[in-house]
Coordinates of C-alpha atoms in Angstrom, one line a residue:
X26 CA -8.3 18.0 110.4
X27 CA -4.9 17.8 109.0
X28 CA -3.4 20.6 106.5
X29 CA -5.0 20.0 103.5
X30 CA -7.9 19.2 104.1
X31 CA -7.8 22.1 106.0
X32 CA -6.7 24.3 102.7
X33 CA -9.2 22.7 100.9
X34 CA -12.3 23.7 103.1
X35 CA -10.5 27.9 103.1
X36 CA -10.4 27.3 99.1
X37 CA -14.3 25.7 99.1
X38 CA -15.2 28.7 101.2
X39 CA -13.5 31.5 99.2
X40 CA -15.2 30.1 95.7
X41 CA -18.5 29.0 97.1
X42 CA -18.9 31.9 99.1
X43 CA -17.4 34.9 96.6
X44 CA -15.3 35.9 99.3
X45 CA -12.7 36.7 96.5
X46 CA -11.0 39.7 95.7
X47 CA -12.6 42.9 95.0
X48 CA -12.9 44.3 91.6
X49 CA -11.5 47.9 91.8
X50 CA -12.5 50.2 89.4
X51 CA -10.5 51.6 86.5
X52 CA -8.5 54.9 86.3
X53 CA -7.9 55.1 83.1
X54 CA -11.2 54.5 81.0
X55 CA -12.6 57.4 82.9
X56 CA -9.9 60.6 82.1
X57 CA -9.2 60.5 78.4
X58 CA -9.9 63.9 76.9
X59 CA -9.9 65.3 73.1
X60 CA -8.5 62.3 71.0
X61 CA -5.2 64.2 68.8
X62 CA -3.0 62.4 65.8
X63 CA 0.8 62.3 66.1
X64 CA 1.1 64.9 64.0
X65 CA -1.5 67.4 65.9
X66 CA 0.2 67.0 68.8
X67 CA 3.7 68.0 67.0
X68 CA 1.9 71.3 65.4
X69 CA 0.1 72.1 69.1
X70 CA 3.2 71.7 70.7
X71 CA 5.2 73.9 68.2
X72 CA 3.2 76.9 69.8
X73 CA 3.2 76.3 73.4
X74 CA 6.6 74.8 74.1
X75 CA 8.7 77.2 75.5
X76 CA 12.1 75.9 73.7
X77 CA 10.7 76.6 70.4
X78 CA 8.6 79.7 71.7
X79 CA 12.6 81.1 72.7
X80 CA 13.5 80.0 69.1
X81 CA 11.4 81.3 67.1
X82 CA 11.3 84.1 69.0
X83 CA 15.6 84.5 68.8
X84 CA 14.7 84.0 64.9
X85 CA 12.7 87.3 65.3
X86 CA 15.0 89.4 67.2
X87 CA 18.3 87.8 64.7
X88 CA 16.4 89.2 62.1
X89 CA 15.8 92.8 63.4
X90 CA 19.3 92.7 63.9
X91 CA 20.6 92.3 60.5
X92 CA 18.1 94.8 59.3
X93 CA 19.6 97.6 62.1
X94 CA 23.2 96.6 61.1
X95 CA 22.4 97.0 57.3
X96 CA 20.8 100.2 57.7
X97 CA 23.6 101.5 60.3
X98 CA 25.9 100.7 57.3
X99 CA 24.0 102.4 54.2
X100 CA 22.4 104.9 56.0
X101 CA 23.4 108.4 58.0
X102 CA 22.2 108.8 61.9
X103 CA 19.6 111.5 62.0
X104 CA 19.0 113.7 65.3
X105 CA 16.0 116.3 65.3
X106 CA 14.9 119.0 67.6
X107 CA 12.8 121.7 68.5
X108 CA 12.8 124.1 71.5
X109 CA 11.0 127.2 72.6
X110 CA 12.3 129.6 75.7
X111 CA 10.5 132.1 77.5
X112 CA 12.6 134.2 79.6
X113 CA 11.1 136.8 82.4
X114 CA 13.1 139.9 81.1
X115 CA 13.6 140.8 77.3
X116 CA 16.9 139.8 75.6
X117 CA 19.0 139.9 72.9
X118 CA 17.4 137.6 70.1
X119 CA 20.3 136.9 67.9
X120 CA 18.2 135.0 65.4
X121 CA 15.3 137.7 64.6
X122 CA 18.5 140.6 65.7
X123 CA 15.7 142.3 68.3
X124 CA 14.9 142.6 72.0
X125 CA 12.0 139.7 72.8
X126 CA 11.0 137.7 75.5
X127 CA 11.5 134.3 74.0
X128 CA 13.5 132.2 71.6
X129 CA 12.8 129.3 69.2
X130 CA 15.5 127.0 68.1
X131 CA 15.4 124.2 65.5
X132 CA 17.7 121.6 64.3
X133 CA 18.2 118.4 62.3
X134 CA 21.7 116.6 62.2
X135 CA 23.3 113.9 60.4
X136 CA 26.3 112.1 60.9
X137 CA 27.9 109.3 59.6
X138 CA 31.1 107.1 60.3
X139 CA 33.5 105.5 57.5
X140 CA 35.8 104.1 59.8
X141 CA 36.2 102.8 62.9
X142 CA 32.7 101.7 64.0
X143 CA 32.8 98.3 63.0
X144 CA 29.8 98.4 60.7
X145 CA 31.0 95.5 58.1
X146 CA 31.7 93.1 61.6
X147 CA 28.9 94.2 63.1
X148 CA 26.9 93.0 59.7
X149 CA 29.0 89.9 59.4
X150 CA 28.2 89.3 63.5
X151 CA 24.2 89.8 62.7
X152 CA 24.0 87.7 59.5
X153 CA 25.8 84.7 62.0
X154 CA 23.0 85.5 64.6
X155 CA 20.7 85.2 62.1
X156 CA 22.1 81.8 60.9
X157 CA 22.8 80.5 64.3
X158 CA 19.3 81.6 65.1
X159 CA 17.7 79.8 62.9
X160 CA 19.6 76.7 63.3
X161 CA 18.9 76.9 66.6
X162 CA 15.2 77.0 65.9
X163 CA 15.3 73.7 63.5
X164 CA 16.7 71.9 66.3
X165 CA 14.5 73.2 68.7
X166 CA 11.6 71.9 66.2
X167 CA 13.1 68.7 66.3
X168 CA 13.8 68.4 69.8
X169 CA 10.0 69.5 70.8
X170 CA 9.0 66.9 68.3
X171 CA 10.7 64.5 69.7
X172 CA 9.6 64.8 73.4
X173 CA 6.0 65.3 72.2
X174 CA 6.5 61.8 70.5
X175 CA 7.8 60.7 73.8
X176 CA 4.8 61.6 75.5
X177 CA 2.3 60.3 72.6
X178 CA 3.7 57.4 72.6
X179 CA 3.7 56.9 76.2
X180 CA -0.2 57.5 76.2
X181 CA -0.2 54.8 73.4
X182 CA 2.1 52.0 75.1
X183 CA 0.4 52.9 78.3
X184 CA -3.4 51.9 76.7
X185 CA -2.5 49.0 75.4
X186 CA -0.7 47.3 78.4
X187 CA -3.6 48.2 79.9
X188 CA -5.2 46.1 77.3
X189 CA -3.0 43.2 78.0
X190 CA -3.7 43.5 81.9
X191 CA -6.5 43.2 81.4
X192 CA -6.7 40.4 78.8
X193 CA -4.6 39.0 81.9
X194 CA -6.7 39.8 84.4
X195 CA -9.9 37.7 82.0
X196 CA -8.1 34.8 81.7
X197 CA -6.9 34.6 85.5
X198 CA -11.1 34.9 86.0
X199 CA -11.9 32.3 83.6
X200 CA -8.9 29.7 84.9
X201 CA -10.6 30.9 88.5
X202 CA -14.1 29.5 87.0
X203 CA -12.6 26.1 85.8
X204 CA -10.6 25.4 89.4
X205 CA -13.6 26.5 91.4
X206 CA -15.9 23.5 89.4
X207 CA -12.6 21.4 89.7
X208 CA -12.1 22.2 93.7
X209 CA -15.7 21.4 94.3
X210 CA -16.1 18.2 92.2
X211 CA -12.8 16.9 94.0
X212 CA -10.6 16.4 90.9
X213 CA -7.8 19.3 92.0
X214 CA -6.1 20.1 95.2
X215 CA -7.0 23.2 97.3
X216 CA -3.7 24.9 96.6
X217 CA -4.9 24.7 92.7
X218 CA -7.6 27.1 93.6
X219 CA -5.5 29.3 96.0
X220 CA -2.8 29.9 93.4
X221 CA -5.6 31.2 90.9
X222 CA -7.1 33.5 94.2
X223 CA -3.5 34.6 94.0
X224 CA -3.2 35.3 90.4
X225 CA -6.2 36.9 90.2
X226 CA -5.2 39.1 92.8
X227 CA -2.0 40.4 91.1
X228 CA -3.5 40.4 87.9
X229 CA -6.3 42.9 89.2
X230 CA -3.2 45.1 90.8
X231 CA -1.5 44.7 87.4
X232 CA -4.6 46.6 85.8
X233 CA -4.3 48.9 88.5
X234 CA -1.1 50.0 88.4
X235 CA -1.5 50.6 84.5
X236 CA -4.7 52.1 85.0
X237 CA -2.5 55.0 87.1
X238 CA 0.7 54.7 84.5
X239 CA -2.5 55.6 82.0
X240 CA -4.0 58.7 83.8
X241 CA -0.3 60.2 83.9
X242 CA 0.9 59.6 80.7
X243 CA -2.7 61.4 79.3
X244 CA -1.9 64.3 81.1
X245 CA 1.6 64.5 80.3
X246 CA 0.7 64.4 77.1
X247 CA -2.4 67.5 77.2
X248 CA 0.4 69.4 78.9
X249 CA 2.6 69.3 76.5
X250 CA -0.3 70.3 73.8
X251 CA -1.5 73.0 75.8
X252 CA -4.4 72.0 77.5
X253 CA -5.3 72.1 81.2
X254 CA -6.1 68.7 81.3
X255 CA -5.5 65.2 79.6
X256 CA -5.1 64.2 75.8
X257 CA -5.5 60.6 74.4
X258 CA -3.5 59.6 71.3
X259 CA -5.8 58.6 68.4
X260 CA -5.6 54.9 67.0
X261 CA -2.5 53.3 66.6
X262 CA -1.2 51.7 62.9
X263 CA 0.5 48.6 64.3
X264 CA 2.1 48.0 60.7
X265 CA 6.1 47.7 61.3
X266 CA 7.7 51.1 59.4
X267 CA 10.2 50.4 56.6
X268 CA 13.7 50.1 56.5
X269 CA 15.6 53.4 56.6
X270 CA 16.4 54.8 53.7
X271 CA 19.8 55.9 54.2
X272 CA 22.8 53.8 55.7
X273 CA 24.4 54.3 58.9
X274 CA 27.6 55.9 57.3
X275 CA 25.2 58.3 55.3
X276 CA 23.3 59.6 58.0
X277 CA 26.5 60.2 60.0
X278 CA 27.7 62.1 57.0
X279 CA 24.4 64.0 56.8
X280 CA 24.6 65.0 60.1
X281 CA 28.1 66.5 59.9
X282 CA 27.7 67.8 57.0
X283 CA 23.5 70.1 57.9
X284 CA 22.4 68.6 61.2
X285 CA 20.7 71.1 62.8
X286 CA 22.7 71.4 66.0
X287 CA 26.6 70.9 64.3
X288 CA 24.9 73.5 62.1
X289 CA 24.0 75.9 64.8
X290 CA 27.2 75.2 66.6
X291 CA 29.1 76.3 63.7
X292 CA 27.0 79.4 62.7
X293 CA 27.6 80.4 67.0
X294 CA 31.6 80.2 65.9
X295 CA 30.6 82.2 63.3
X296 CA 28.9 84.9 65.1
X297 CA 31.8 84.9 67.8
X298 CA 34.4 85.3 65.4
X299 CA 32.3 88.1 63.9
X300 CA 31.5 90.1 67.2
X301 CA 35.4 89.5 68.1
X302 CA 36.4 90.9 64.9
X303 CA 33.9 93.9 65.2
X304 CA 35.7 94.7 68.7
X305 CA 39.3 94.5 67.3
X306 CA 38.1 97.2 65.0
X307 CA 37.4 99.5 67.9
X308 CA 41.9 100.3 68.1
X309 CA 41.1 101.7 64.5
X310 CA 40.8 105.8 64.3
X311 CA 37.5 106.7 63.7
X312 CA 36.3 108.8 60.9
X313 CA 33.0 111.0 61.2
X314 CA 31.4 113.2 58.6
X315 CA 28.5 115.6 60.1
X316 CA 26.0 118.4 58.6
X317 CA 24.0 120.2 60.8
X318 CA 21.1 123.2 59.8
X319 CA 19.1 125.0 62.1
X320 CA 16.7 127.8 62.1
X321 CA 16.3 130.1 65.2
X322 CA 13.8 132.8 65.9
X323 CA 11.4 133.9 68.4
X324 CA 8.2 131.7 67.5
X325 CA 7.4 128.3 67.7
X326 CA 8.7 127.4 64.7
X327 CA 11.6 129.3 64.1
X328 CA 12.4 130.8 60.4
X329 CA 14.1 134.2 60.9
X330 CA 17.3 133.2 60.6
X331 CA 18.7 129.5 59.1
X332 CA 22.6 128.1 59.8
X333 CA 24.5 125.1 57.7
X334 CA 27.7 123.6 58.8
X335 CA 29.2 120.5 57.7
X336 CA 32.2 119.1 59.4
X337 CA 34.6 116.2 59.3
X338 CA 36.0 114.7 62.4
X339 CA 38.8 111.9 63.3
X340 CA 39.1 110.2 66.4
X341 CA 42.2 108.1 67.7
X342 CA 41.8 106.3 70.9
X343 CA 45.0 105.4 72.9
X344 CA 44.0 104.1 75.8
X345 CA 41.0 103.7 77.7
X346 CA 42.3 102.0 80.4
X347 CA 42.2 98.3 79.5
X348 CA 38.7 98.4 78.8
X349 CA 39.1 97.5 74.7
X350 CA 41.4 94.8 75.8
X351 CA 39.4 93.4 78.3
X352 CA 36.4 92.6 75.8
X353 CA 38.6 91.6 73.2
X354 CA 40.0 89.1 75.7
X355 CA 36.3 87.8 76.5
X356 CA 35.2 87.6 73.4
X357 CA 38.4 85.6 72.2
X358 CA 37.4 83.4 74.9
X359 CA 33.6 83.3 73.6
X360 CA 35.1 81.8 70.3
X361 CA 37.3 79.4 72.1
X362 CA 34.0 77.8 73.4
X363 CA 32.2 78.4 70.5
X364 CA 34.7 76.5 68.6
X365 CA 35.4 73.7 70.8
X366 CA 31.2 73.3 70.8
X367 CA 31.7 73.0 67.0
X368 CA 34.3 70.3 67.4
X369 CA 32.5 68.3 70.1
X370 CA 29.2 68.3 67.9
X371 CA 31.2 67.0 64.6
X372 CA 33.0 64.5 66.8
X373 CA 29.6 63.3 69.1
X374 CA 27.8 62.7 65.4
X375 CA 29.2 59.1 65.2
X376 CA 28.4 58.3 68.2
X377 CA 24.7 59.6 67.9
X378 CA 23.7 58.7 65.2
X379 CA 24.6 55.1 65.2
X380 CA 23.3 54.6 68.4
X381 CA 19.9 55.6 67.2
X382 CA 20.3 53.7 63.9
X383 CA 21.2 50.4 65.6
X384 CA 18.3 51.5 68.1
X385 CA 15.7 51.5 64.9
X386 CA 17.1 48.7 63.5
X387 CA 16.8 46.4 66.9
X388 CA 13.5 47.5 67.3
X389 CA 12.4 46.2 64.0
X390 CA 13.6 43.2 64.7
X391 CA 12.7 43.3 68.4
X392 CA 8.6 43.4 66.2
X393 CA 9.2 40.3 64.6
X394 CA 10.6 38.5 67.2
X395 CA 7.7 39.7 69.6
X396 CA 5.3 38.5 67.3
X397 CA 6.9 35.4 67.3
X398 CA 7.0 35.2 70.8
X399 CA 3.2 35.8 71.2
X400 CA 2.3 33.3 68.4
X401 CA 4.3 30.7 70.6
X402 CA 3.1 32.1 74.1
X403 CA -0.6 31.6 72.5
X404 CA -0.5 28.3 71.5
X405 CA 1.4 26.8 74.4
X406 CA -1.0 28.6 77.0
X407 CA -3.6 26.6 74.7
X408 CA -2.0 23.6 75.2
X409 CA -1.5 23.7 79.3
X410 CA -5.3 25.2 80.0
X411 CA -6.4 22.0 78.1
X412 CA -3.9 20.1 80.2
X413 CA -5.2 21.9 83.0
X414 CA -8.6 21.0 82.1
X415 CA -8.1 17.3 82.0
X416 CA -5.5 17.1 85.0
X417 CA -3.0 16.3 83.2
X418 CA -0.3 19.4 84.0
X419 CA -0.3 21.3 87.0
X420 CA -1.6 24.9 87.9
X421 CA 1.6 26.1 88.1
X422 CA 2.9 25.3 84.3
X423 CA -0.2 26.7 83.2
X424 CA 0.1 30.1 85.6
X425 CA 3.8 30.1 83.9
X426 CA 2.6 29.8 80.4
X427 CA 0.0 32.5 81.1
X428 CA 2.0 35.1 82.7
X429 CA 4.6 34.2 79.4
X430 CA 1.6 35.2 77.6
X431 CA 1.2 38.3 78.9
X432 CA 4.8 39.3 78.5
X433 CA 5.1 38.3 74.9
X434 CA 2.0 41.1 74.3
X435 CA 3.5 43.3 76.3
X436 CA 7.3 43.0 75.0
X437 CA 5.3 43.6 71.2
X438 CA 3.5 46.8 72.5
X439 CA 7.2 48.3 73.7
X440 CA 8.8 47.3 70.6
X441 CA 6.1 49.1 68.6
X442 CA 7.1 52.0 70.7
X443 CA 10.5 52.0 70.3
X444 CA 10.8 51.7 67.1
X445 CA 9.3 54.7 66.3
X446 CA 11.2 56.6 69.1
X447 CA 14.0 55.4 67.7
X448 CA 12.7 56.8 64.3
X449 CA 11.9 60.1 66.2
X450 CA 15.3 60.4 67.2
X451 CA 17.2 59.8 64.3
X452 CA 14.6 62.7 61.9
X453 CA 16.1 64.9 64.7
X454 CA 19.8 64.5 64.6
X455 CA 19.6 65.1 60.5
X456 CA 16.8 67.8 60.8
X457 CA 14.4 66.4 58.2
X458 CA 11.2 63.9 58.2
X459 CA 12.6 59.8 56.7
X460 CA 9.0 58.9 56.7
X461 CA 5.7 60.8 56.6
X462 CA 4.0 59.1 59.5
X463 CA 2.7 61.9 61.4
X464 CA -1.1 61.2 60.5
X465 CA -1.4 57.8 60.0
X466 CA 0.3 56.2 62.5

């Protein structure tokens, strides 16, 4: 028996006795989980992200902090207290002016500084915070956004190229059908038959491996919702999204001009300038006015005798051995940063934004062309499985024009994704929604 008749009997055995390969199950049909909408799983993450949980939360403590520094600058320091003494042998009670036991004491004191504390600075420094703060928190908004569209997304590319595996793996059985009647009749050779074993093969792996790609990409995304297990991404509007509304040069403007980070970056300049300036005021005399009343006596609460004094009180350091001068020299170097932050921000802007504009804009396109491509792919796998069919073309053109099938569909679902990625990225750098897409997909 020469070679091919001897591939030809291994083929005629494979198909005649089902000794083909074995249909493994799927991953991903079986772990899906509550179905959420783009915009559910932006508001879910919102709470449970620990970027914007430190945000808002900075927001909170910002804003405690310009209410303490406003107070501290409108308002007198207040110090009560209350003490009762009971001594073994009688004494001396200069409050009731007779021989007891025991004495009672009772305060209240107020002070306040004009000069010297920094209290203007240290409002200026609080109202930056504040600023900075929530800057901070509108790009941490953004930013959560963004990687909770990267992982909706992911869940949505991933089920649909496990849609076109398996539209893969379907045709690869059905072309398996037509060269198992065409082996067995005579009209193809046995390496026809073989090549379609093969393809079915890697097709099946294909589904496989998306099948796994699946399963992750659902979990990523409960995770990043906050659930213990997976999430699947509700139905996805395949209709391209419109042209942006704003040109490259605008957006780049935008961005400099209220992007959330640049803004953030120059409210932290702010605040560093502000705390710098509060510790230069520390080399300034201090100026303190005090009252203080009491009441002493030998009870509890003390009443037999009340005292008043008010005093006024000026402070001039000299030198406290290099301690005012070392934080002033830190904090000089806080701004430093802070500024050159600011700078870098302004400066990375172009860059950044135009890379996610031309990023939108090639992803449009990339739709069309995709579409294009599986409008072509489609009709010229048509043509070679009728070919096929009628042996007239090999098994290997029409294996070529089916895998080109497959990776038109898929090259579509990516460019889908991207787009809107891309769109994702861009509502981030300005800090404000383009297009309201969040629920209808």
């Amino acid at each position: 028996m020469n070679r091919r008749n001897l591939a030809r009997a291994i083929a005629v055995a494979l198909i005649s006795t089902g000794l083909l390969p074995v249909r493994l199950p799927a991953q991903g049909e079986g772990v899906t989980g509550p179905v959420v909408t783009l915009g559910e799983a932006r508001r879910r993450a919102q709470d449970v992200d620990p970027s914007s949980v430190a945000a808002r939360e900075r927001v909170y403590a910002s804003s405690w902090e310009r209410r303490t520094a406003m107070a501290d600058l409108i308002t007198p320091r207040l110090t009560g207290g209350l003490s009762y003494i009971r001594f073994s042998d009688p004494f001396f009670n200069f409050g009731t002016g007779d021989i007891s036991p025991s004495a009672a004491a009772a305060s209240l004191e107020a002070s306040y500084t004009v000069l010297g504390s920094g209290k203007l600075a240290a409002l200026r420094s609080a109202r930056a915070s504040l600023a900075s703060a929530e800057a901070g928190e509108t790009a941490a908004r953004f930013g959560t956004a963004l990687e909770t569209d990267a992982a909706y997304f992911a869940v949505v590319a991933d089920r649909e190229l496990r849609g076109v595996a398996a539209d893969r793996l379907t045709r690869a059985e059905e072309q398996l059908g037509i060269a198992r009647v065409r082996v067995l009749a005579g009209e193809a050779i046995a390496s026809d038959s073989l090549q379609m074993v093969l393809e079915v093969t890697r097709a099946r792996f294909d589904l496989l491996r998306r099948d796994s790609a699946l399963v992750a990409s659902r979990l990523r995304l409960g995770r990043r919702i906050g659930l213990d297990g997976p999430a699947d991404a509700a139905p996805f509007d395949t209709t391209p999204p419109p042209a942006l509304p704003l040109s490259q040069e605008d957006a780049v403007r935008e961005m400099r001009d209220q992007g959330p980070e640049v803004a953030a970056a120059r409210a932290e300049e702010r605040r560093a300038e502000a705390v710098l300036d509060a510790e230069r005021e520390s080399y300034l005399p201090s100026i303190t006015f005090g009252a203080t009343t009491g009441a002493y006596d030998s009870r509890l609460f003390p009443s037999a005798l009340r005292r008043t004094q008010v005093s006024v009180s000026l402070s001039l350091p000299f030198w406290d051995g290099g301690q005012r001068e070392l934080a002033v020299a830190r904090l000089r170097a806080d701004r430093s940063v802070a500024m050159a932050s600011r700078r870098e921000q302004e400066r990375s802007a172009a860059e950044r934004v135009a890379e996610a504009h031309a990023g939108y804009t090639t992803a449009r396109a990339g739709i069309e062309l995709a579409q294009i491509g599986i409008a072509a792919s489609a009709e010229n796998y048509r043509v070679q499985r009728a070919r096929y069919a009628e042996g007239a073309t090999t098994i290997l053109e029409m294996l070529e024009a089916q895998v080109d099938l497959s990776e038109a569909q898929a090259a579509l679902v990516q460019a889908r994704v991207a787009v809107r990625l891309a769109l994702g990225q861009i509502e981030a750098l300005l800090g404000r929604r383009l297009f309201d897409l969040s629920d209808n997909q």
